[in-house]
Amino acid sequence: MKVTFKTLDGRTGTKEFSSVDEFVTLQNREIPAIDDAAKVVELIVEGKTETFEGNIADLYFKLSK
């Protein structure tokens, strides 16, 4: 899983995770892997670009269901 995001201060970053479960686990920590407020720019899961609009918190709640 690969997430490209834009932070509130305008910086763009990309983080890769071995799986959706790893993303959910790391976001659940006291200091998450990516700031919850960052806007998702691009989401790739298992090599496929997924359509998603929202921030990292929205993505976390969607994927943790």
C-alpha angles and dihedrals in degrees: 000000000000125000125192112194143173119223125219090258090057101257119138122216141169129215128185126208128190090232145351088261091057090052092050092047094049093046088053093063124101088255106036124216090244128022109261092228095057113113117239109239099174134003124196119184120182091346095307125109109237125206109240134153122190142055132299092268090055090049092049092052092046094050097041094061 
